[in-house]
Coordinates of C-alpha atoms and ligand atoms in Angstrom, one line a residue:
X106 CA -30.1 -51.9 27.3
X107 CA -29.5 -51.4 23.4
X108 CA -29.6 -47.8 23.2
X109 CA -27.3 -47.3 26.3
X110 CA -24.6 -49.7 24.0
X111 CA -25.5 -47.5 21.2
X112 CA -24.7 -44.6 22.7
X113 CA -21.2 -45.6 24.5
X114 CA -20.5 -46.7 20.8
X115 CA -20.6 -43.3 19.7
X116 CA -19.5 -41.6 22.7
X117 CA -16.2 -43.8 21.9
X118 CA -15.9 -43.4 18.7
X119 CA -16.3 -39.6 19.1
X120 CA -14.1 -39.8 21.7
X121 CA -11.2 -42.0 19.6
X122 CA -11.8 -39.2 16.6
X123 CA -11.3 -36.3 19.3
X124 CA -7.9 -38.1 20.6
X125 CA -6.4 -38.9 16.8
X126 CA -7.1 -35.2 16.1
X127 CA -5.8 -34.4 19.3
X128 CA -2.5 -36.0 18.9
X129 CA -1.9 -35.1 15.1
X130 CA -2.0 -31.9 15.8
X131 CA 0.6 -32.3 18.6
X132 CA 2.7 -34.5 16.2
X133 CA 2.1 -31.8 13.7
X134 CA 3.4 -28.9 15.8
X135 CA 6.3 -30.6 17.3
X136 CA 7.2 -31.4 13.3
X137 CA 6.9 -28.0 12.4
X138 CA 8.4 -26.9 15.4
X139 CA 11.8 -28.8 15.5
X140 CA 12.1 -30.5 12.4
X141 CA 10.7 -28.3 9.2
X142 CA 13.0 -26.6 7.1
X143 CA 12.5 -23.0 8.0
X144 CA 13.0 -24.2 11.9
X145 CA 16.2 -23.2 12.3
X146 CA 14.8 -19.4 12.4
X147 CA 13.9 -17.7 15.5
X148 CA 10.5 -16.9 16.2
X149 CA 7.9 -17.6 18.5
X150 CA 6.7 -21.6 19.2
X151 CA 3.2 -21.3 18.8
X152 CA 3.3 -19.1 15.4
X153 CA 6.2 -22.2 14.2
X154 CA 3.7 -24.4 15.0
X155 CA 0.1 -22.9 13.4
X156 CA -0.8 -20.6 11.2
X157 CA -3.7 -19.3 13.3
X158 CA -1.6 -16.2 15.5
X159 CA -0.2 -14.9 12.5
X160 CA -4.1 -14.6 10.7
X161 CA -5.3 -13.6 14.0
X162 CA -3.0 -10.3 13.9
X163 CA -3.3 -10.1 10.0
X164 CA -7.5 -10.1 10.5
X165 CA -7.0 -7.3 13.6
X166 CA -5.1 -5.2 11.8
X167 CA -2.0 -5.4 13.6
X168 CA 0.2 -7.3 12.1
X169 CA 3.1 -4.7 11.0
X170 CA 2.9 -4.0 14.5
X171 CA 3.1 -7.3 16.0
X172 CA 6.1 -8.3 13.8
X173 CA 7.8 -5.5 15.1
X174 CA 7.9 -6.7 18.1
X175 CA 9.0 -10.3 17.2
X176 CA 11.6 -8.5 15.3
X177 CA 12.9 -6.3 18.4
X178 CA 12.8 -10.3 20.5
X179 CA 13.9 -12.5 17.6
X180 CA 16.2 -10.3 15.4
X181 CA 16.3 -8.9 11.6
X182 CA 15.1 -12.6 10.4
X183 CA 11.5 -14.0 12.6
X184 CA 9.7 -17.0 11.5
X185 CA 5.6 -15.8 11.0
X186 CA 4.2 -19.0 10.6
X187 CA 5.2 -22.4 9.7
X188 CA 5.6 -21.7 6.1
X189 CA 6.4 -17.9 6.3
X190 CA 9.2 -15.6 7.4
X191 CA 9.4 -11.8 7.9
X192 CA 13.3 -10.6 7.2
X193 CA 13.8 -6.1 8.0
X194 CA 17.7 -6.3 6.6
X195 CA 18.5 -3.9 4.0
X196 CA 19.9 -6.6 1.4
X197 CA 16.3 -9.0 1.8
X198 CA 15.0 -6.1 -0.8
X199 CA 17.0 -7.3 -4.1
X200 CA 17.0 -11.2 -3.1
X201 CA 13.4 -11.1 -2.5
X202 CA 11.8 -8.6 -4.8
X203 CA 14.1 -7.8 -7.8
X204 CA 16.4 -9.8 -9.7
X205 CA 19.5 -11.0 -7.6
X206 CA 22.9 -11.9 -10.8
X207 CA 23.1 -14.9 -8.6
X208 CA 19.5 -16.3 -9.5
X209 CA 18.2 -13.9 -12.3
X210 CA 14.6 -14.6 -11.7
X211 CA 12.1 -13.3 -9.6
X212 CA 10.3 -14.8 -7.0
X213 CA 6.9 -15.5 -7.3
X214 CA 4.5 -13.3 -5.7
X215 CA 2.1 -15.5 -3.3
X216 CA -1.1 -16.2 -5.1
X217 CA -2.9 -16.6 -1.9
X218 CA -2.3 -13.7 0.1
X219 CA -5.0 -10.6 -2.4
X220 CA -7.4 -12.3 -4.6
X221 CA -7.1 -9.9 -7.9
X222 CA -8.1 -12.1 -10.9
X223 CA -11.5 -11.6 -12.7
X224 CA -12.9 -14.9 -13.8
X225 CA -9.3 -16.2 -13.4
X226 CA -7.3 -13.5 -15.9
X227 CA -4.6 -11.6 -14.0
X228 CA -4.3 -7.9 -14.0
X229 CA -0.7 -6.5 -13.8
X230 CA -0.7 -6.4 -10.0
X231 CA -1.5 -10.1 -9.5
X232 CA -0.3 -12.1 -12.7
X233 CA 2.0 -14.9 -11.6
X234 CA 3.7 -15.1 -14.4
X235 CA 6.7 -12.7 -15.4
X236 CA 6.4 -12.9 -19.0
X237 CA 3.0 -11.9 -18.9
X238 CA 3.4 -9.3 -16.4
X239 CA 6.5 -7.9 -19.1
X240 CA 4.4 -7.5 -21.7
X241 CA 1.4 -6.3 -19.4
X242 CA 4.2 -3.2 -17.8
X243 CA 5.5 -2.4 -21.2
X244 CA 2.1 -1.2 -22.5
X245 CA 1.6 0.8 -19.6
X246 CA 5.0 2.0 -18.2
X247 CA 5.1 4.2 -21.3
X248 CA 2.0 6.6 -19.3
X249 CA 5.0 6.9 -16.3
X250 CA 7.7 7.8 -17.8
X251 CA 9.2 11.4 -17.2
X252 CA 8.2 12.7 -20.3
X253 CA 4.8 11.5 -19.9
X254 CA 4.8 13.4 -16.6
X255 CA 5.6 16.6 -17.6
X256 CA 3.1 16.3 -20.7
X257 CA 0.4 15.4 -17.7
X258 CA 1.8 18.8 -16.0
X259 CA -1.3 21.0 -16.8
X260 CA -3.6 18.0 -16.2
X261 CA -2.5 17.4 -12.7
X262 CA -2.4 21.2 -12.2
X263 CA -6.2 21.7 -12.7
X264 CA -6.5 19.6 -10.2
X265 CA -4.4 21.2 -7.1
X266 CA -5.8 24.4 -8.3
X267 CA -9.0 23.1 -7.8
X268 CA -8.3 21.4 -4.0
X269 CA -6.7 24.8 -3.1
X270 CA -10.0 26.6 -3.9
X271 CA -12.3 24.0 -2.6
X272 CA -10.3 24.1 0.5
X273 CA -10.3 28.5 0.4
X274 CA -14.0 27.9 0.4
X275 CA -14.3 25.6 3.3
X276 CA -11.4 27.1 5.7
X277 CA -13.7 28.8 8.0
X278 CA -14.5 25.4 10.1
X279 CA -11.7 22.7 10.3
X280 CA -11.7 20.1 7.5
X281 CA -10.8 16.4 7.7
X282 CA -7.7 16.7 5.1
X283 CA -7.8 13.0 4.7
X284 CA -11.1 13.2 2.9
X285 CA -9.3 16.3 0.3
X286 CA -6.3 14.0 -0.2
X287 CA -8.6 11.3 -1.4
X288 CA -10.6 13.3 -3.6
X289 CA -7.8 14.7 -5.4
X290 CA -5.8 11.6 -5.6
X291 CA -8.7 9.6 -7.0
X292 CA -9.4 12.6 -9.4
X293 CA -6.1 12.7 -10.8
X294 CA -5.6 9.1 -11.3
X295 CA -9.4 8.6 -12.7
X296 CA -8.7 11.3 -15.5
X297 CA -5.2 9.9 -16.3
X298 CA -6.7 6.2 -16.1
X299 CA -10.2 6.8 -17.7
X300 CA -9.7 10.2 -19.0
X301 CA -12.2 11.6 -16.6
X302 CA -12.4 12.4 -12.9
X303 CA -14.3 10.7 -10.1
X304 CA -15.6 14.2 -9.6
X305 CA -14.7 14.0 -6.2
X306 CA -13.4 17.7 -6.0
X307 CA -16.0 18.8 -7.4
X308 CA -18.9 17.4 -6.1
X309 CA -17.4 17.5 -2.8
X310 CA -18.4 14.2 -2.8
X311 CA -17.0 10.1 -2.3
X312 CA -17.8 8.8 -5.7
X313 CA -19.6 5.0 -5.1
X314 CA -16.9 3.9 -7.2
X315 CA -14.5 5.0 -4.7
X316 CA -16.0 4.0 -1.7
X317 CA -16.4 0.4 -2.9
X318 CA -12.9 -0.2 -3.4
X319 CA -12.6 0.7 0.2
X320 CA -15.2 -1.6 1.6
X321 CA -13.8 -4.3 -0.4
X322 CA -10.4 -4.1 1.0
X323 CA -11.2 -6.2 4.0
X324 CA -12.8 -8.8 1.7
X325 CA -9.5 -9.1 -0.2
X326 CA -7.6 -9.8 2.8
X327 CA -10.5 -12.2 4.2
X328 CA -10.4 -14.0 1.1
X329 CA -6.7 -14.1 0.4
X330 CA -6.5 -16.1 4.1
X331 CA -9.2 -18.0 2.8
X332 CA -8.2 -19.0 -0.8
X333 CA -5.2 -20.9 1.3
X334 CA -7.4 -22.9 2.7
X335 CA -9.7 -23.6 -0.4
X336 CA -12.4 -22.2 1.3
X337 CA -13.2 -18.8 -1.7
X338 CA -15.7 -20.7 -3.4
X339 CA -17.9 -21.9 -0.2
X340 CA -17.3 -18.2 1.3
X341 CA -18.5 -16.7 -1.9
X342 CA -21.8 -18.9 -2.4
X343 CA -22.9 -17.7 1.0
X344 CA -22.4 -14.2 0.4
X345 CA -25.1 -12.0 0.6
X346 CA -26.5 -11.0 -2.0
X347 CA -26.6 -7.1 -1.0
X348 CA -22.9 -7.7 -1.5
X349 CA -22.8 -10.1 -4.6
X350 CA -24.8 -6.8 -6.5
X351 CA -22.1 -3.9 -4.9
X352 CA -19.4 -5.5 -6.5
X353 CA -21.0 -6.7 -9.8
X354 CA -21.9 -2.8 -10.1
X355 CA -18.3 -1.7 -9.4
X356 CA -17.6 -4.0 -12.3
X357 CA -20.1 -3.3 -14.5
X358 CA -19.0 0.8 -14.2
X359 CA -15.2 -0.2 -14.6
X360 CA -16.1 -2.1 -18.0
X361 CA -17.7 0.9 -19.2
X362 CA -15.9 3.5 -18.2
X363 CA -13.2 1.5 -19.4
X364 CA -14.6 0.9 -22.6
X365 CA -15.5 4.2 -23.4
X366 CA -11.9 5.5 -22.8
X367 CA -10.5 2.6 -25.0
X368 CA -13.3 4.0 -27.8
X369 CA -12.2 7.4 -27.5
X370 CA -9.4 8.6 -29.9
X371 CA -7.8 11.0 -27.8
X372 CA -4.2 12.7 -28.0
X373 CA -4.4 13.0 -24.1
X374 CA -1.1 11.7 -22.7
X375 CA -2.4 9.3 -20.1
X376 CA -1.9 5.7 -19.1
X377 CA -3.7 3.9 -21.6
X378 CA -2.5 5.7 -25.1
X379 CA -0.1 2.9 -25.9
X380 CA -2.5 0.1 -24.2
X381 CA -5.1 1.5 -26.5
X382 CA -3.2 1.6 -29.9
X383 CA -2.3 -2.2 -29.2
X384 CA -5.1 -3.6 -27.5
X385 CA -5.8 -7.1 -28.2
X386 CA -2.6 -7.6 -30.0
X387 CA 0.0 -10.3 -29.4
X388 CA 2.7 -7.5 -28.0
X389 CA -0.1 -5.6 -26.5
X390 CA -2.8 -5.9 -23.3
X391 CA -5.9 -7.4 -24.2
X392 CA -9.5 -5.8 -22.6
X393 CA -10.0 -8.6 -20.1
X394 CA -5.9 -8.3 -18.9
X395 CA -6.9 -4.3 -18.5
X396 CA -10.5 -4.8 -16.2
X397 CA -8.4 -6.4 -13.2
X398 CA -5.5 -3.9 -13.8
X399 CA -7.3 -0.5 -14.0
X400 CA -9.2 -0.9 -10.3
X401 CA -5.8 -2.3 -8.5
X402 CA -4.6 0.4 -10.2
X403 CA -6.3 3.7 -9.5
X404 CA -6.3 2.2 -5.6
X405 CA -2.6 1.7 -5.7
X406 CA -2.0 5.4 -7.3
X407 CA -4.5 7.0 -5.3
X408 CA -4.9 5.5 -1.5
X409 CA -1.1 5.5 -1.5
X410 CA -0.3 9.5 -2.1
X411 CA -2.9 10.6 0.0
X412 CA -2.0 8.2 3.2
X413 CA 1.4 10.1 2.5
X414 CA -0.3 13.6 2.5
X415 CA -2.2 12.8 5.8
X416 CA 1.1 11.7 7.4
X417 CA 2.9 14.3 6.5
X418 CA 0.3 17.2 7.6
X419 CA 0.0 14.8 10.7
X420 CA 3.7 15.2 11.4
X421 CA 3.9 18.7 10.5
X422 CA 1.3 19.8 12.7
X423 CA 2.5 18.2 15.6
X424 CA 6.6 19.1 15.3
X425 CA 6.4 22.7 15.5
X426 CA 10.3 23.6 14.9
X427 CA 9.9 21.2 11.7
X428 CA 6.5 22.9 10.4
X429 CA 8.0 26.4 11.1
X430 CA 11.5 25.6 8.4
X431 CA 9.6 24.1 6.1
X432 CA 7.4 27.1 5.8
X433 CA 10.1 29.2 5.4
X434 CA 11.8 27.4 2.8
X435 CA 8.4 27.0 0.6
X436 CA 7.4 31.1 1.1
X437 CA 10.7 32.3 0.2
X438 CA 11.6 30.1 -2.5
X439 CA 9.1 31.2 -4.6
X440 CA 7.8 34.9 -5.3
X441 CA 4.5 33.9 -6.8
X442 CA 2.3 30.3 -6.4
X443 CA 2.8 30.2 -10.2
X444 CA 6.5 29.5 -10.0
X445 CA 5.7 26.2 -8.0
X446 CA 5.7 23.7 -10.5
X447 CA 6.7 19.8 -10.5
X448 CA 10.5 21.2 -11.6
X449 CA 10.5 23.7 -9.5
X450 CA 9.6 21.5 -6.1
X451 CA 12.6 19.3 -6.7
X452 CA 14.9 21.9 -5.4
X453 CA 13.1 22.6 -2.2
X454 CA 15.6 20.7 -0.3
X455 CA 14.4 20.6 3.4
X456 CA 11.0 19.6 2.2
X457 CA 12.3 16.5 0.4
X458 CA 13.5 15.6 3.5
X459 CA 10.6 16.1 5.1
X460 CA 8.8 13.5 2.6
X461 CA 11.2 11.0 3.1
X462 CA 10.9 11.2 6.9
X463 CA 7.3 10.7 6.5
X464 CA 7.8 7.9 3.9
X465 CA 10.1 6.0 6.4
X466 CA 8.0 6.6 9.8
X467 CA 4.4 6.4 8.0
X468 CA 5.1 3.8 4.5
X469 CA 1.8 4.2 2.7
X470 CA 2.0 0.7 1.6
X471 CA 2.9 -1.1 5.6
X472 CA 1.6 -4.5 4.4
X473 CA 4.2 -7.0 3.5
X474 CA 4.3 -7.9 0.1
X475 CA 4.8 -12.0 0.3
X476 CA 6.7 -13.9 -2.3
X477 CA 7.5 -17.7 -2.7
X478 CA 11.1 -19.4 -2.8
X479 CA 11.4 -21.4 -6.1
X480 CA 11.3 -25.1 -5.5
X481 CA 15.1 -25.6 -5.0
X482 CA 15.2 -22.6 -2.1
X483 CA 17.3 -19.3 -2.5
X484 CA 20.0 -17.1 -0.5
X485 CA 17.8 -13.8 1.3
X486 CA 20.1 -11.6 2.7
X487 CA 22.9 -14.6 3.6
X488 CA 20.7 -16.9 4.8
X489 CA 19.3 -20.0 3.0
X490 CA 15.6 -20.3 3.0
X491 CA 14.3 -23.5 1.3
X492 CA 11.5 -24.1 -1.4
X493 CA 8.2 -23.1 -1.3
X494 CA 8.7 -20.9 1.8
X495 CA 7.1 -17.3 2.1
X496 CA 9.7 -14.3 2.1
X497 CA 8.9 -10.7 3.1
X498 CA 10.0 -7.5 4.1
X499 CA 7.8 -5.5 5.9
X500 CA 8.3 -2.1 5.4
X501 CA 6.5 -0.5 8.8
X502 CA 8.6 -2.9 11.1
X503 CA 11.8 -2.4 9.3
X504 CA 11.6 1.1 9.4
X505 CA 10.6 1.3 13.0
X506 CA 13.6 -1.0 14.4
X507 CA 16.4 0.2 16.5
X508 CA 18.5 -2.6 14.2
X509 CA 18.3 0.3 11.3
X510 CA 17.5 3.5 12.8
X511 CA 19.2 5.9 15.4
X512 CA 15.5 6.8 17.5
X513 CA 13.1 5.1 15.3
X514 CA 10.3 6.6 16.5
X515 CA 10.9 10.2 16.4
X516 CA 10.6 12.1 13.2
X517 CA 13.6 13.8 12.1
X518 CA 13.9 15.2 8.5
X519 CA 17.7 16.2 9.5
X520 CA 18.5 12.4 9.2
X521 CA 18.1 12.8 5.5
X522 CA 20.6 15.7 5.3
X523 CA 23.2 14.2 7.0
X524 CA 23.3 14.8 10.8
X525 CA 25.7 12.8 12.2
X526 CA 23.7 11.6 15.4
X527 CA 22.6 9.3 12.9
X528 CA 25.3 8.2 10.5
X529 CA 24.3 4.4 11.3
X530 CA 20.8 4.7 9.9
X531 CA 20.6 2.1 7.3
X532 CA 18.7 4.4 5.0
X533 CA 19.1 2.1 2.2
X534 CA 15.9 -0.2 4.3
X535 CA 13.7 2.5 3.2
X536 CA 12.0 1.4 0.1
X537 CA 8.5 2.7 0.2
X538 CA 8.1 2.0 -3.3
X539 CA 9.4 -1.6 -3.5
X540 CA 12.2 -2.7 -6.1
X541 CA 12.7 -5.0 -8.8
X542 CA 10.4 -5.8 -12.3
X543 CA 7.3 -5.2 -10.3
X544 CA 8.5 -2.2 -8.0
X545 CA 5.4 0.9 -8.0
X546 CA 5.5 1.9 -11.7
X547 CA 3.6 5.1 -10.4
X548 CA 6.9 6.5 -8.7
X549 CA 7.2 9.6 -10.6
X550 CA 3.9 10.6 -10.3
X551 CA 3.5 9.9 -6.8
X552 CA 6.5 12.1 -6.0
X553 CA 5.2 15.0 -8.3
X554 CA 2.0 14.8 -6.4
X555 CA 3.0 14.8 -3.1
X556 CA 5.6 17.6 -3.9
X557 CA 3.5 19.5 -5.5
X558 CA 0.6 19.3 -3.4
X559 CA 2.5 19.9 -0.3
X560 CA 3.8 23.1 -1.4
X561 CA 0.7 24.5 -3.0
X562 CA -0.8 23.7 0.8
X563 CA 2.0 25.3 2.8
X564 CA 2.0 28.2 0.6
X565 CA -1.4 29.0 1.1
X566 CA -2.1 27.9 4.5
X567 CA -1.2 28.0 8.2
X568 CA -2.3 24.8 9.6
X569 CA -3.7 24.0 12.5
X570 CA -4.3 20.4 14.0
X571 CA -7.3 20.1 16.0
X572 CA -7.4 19.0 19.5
X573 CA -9.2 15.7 18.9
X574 CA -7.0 14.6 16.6
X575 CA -4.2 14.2 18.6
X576 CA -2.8 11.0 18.4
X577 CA -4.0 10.2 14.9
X578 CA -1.2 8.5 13.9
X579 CA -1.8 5.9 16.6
X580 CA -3.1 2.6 16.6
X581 CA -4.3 2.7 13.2
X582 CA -5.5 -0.8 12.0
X583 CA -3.8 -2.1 8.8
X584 CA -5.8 -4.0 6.4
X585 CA -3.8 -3.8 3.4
X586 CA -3.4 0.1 4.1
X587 CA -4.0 2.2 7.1
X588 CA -7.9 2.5 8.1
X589 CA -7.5 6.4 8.6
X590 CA -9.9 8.2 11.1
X591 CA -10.3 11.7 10.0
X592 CA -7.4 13.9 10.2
X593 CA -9.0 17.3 11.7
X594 CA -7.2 20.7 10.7
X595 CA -7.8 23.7 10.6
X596 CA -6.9 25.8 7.5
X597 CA -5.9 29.6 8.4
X598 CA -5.1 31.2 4.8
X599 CA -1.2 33.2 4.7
X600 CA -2.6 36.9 4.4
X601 CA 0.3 38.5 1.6
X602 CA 1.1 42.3 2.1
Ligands
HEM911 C1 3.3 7.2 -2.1 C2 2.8 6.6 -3.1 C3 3.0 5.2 -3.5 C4 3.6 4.1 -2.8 C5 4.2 4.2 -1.5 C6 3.5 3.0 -3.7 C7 4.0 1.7 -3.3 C8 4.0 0.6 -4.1 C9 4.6 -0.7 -3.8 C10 5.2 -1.0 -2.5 C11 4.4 -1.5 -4.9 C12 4.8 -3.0 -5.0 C13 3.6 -3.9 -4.6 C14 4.0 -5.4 -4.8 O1 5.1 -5.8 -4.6 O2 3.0 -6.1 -5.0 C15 3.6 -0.7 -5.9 C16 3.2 -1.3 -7.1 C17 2.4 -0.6 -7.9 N1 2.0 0.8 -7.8 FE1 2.5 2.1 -6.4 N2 2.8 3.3 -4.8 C18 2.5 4.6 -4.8 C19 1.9 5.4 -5.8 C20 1.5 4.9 -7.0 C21 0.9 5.6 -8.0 C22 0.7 7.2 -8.1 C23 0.5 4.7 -9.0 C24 -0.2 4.9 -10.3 C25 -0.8 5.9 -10.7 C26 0.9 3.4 -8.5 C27 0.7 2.2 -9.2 C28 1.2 1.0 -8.9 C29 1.1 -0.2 -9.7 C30 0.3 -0.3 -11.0 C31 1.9 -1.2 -9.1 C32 2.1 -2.6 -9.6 C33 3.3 -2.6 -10.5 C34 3.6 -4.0 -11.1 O3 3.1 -5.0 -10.6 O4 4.3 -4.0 -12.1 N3 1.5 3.5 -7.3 N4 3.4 0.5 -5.4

């Protein structure tokens, strides 16, 4: 008889732990449903209520794509989660990322969404704190300035001389241009980072350095879910240790590399002269601030201008009318290559147009960027969102609503010039590079790339897209950026009388 008591003693007991769960989580929801602060917003019940559909998306890789469409149901402000919400109105940008006169602070940039610290330092990307991050940009904004630019000219010009002739040499069969915009990106942000090149272009090759980054970036966006639950450390004991030694050698090479460049006395005019000549001093970026800024770093100023690139050969290819006035503009601005320089691209008028098409319909960076409301709450675009609640604008679904844009999803360069079909575009929505103290400090040199490049590739090539990659633009997943399949073309070289 005992162990039959024994057992309904535990069957109840499990049973009376089931039920309590049970109904705290209902209490929970209906809380967060109809009496949390942020409940007043629109948005799905079951995403007011858990955070679990939001993470779901976020770990599929849909979740620009998924708050588009709560946008197009709920309208320009959507509650994500509990805690969270998405806003696509042209003034959320200021309120949320710069430095609104009515506050004149920024909002905090959420710790938990990409794990960037090493050993608990900050880099410049992640560092909470905006006096810190000051200091940090000072020391480095002085490498992006316009001056700095055109001093970099010849630098960045031995480069897309070298991608035109690797891509002469290997325009008999079609090439995945993806893989080309990536080596020359990386190369060109390696040199000006490290003062040498991933040798990407010429090796023909993904340098391991490279490819880590990219294997890492679902990690970052595993972890960053994870560190909200206080779950990194247990995660990270169980990793294996295959892993564990991948990412202590992309460290161990970053040090060095970094080291060496800081031990070099060089008059090169890259992004670490003034970080060198005050390193480790109280105005200045010490070593340890400049390991978790340099990797963030060369990803952000590389992945970026070559996702543009893709997209904009992508879209090219498949609007012929487009493809066929750009071409025309590019081969009768100039009478030789050698006049097509970074000043010189700045008056090519139609293909600036083109760019910002492709930076509106294809954003290389379509991951929100979260931030936290200070404890007392803020005004986001004329609506009061209380404290401690996560803000965003999220570029892709912003860009892709009918509430800014006149036919969203059709590329139009002509919308940039002034057409009237679509005087009611809120162009203003369209910040690709974000605003405020922590906006892309790269700016300049990401337009002088993808100018440059661009024309170079127009100038010298008919393009072709390849059959199979039709489409390509669809359905990409987005962890952090786009996870590009390869973007086939084939590269017919413009025969000159
Ligand atoms: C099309 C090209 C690019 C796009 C669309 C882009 C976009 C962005 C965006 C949206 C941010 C803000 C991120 C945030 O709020 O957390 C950012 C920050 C940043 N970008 Fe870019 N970027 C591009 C190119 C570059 C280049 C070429 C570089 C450097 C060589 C660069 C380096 C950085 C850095 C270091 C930050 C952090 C700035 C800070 O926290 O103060 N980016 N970028």
């Amino acid at each position: 008889m005992a162990p039959v008591a024994e057992n309904w003693t535990i069957l109840s007991v499990a049973s009376g732990i089931v039920c309590c769960t049970v109904l705290y989580i209902l209490i929970l929801s209906f809380y967060r449903i109809y009496f949390h602060p942020l409940s007043k917003y629109p948005g799905p019940a079951l995403w007011a209520a858990s955070r679990f559909p939001s993470a779901y998306y976020l770990t599929k890789g849909v979740i620009p794509y998924k708050t588009l469409e709560l946008h197009n149901r709920y309208g320009p402000v959507v509650r994500l989660s509990p805690n969270e919400l998405s806003f696509i109105l042209d003034a959320a940008w200021q309120d949320i990322y710069g430095k609104p006169a009515a506050r004149n602070t920024q909002l905090m940039k959420d710790q938990n969404q990409f794990l960037t610290h090493e050993n608990g330092v900050h880099g410049l990307l992640g560092e909470p704190d905006d006096s810190k991050h000051a200091r940090m940009r000072r020391n480095l904004s002085h490498g992006f300035s316009e001056k700095a630019l055109r001093d970099q000219e010849p630098i960045i010009k031995s480069y897309v001389d070298l991608l035109i002739q690797r891509l002469h040499e290997n325009s008999k069969e079609p090439v995945d241009v993806v893989k080309w915009f990536n080596f020359i990106t990386f190369d060109i942000i390696g040199d000006l980072t490290f003062g040498e090149s991933f040798e990407c272009l010429k090796t023909s090759q993904v340098h391991f350095w490279v490819q880590s980054i990219f294997l890492h970036l679902k990690n970052l966006v595993f972890m960053g879910l994870l560190s909200s639950y206080g779950l990194v450390p247990i995660v990270l004991f169980f990793l294996p240790q295959s892993i564990k030694a991948k990412e202590q050698r992309h460290k161990d090479f970053t040090k060095a590399v970094l080291k060496k460049r800081l031990e070099t006395s060089t008059s090169r005019p890259d992004f670490l002269s003034l970080a060198q000549k005050q390193l480790n001093q109280p105005q200045g970026i010490t070593f340890d601030e400049l390991v978790p800024t340099t990797g963030p770093l060369i990803f952000a100023g590389s992945e970026t201008t070559a996702t543009l690139l893709s997209g904009v050969t992508y879209y090219l290819t498949t609007h012929p009318s487009i493809y066929a006035k750009l071409t025309e503009e590019i081969r009768t601005a100039f009478k030789t290559e050698d006049e097509i320089n970074i000043v010189s691209v700045n008056n090519l008028t139609y293909m600036l147009a083109v760019l910002s098409e492709t930076l509106r319909i294809y954003p290389p960076a379509p991951a929100s960027f979260n931030r936290v409301t200070p404890p007392e709450g803020c005004m986001v675009a004329g609506h009061f969102v209380p404290g401690n609640a996560i803000v965003a604008v999220n570029q892709w679904s912003a860009n892709h609503s009918t509430l800014n844009f006149t036919r969203p999803w059709d590329f139009v360069p002509e919308r940039w010039l002034g057409d009237a079909e679509f005087k009611d575009d809120k162009g203003k929505v369209v910040q690709p590079f974000s605003v405020g103290p922590r906006n892309c400090i790269g700016r300049n040199l990401a337009f002088a790339e993808m100018r440059l490049i661009l024309a170079r590739l127009v100038w010298n090539f008919d393009l072709v897209l390849e059959e199979k990659s039709k489409g390509w633009v669809e359905n990409q997943d987005v962890m952090m950026v786009y996870l590009k399949p390869p973007l086939m073309v084939k590269l017919n070289p413009v025969v000159r009388g």
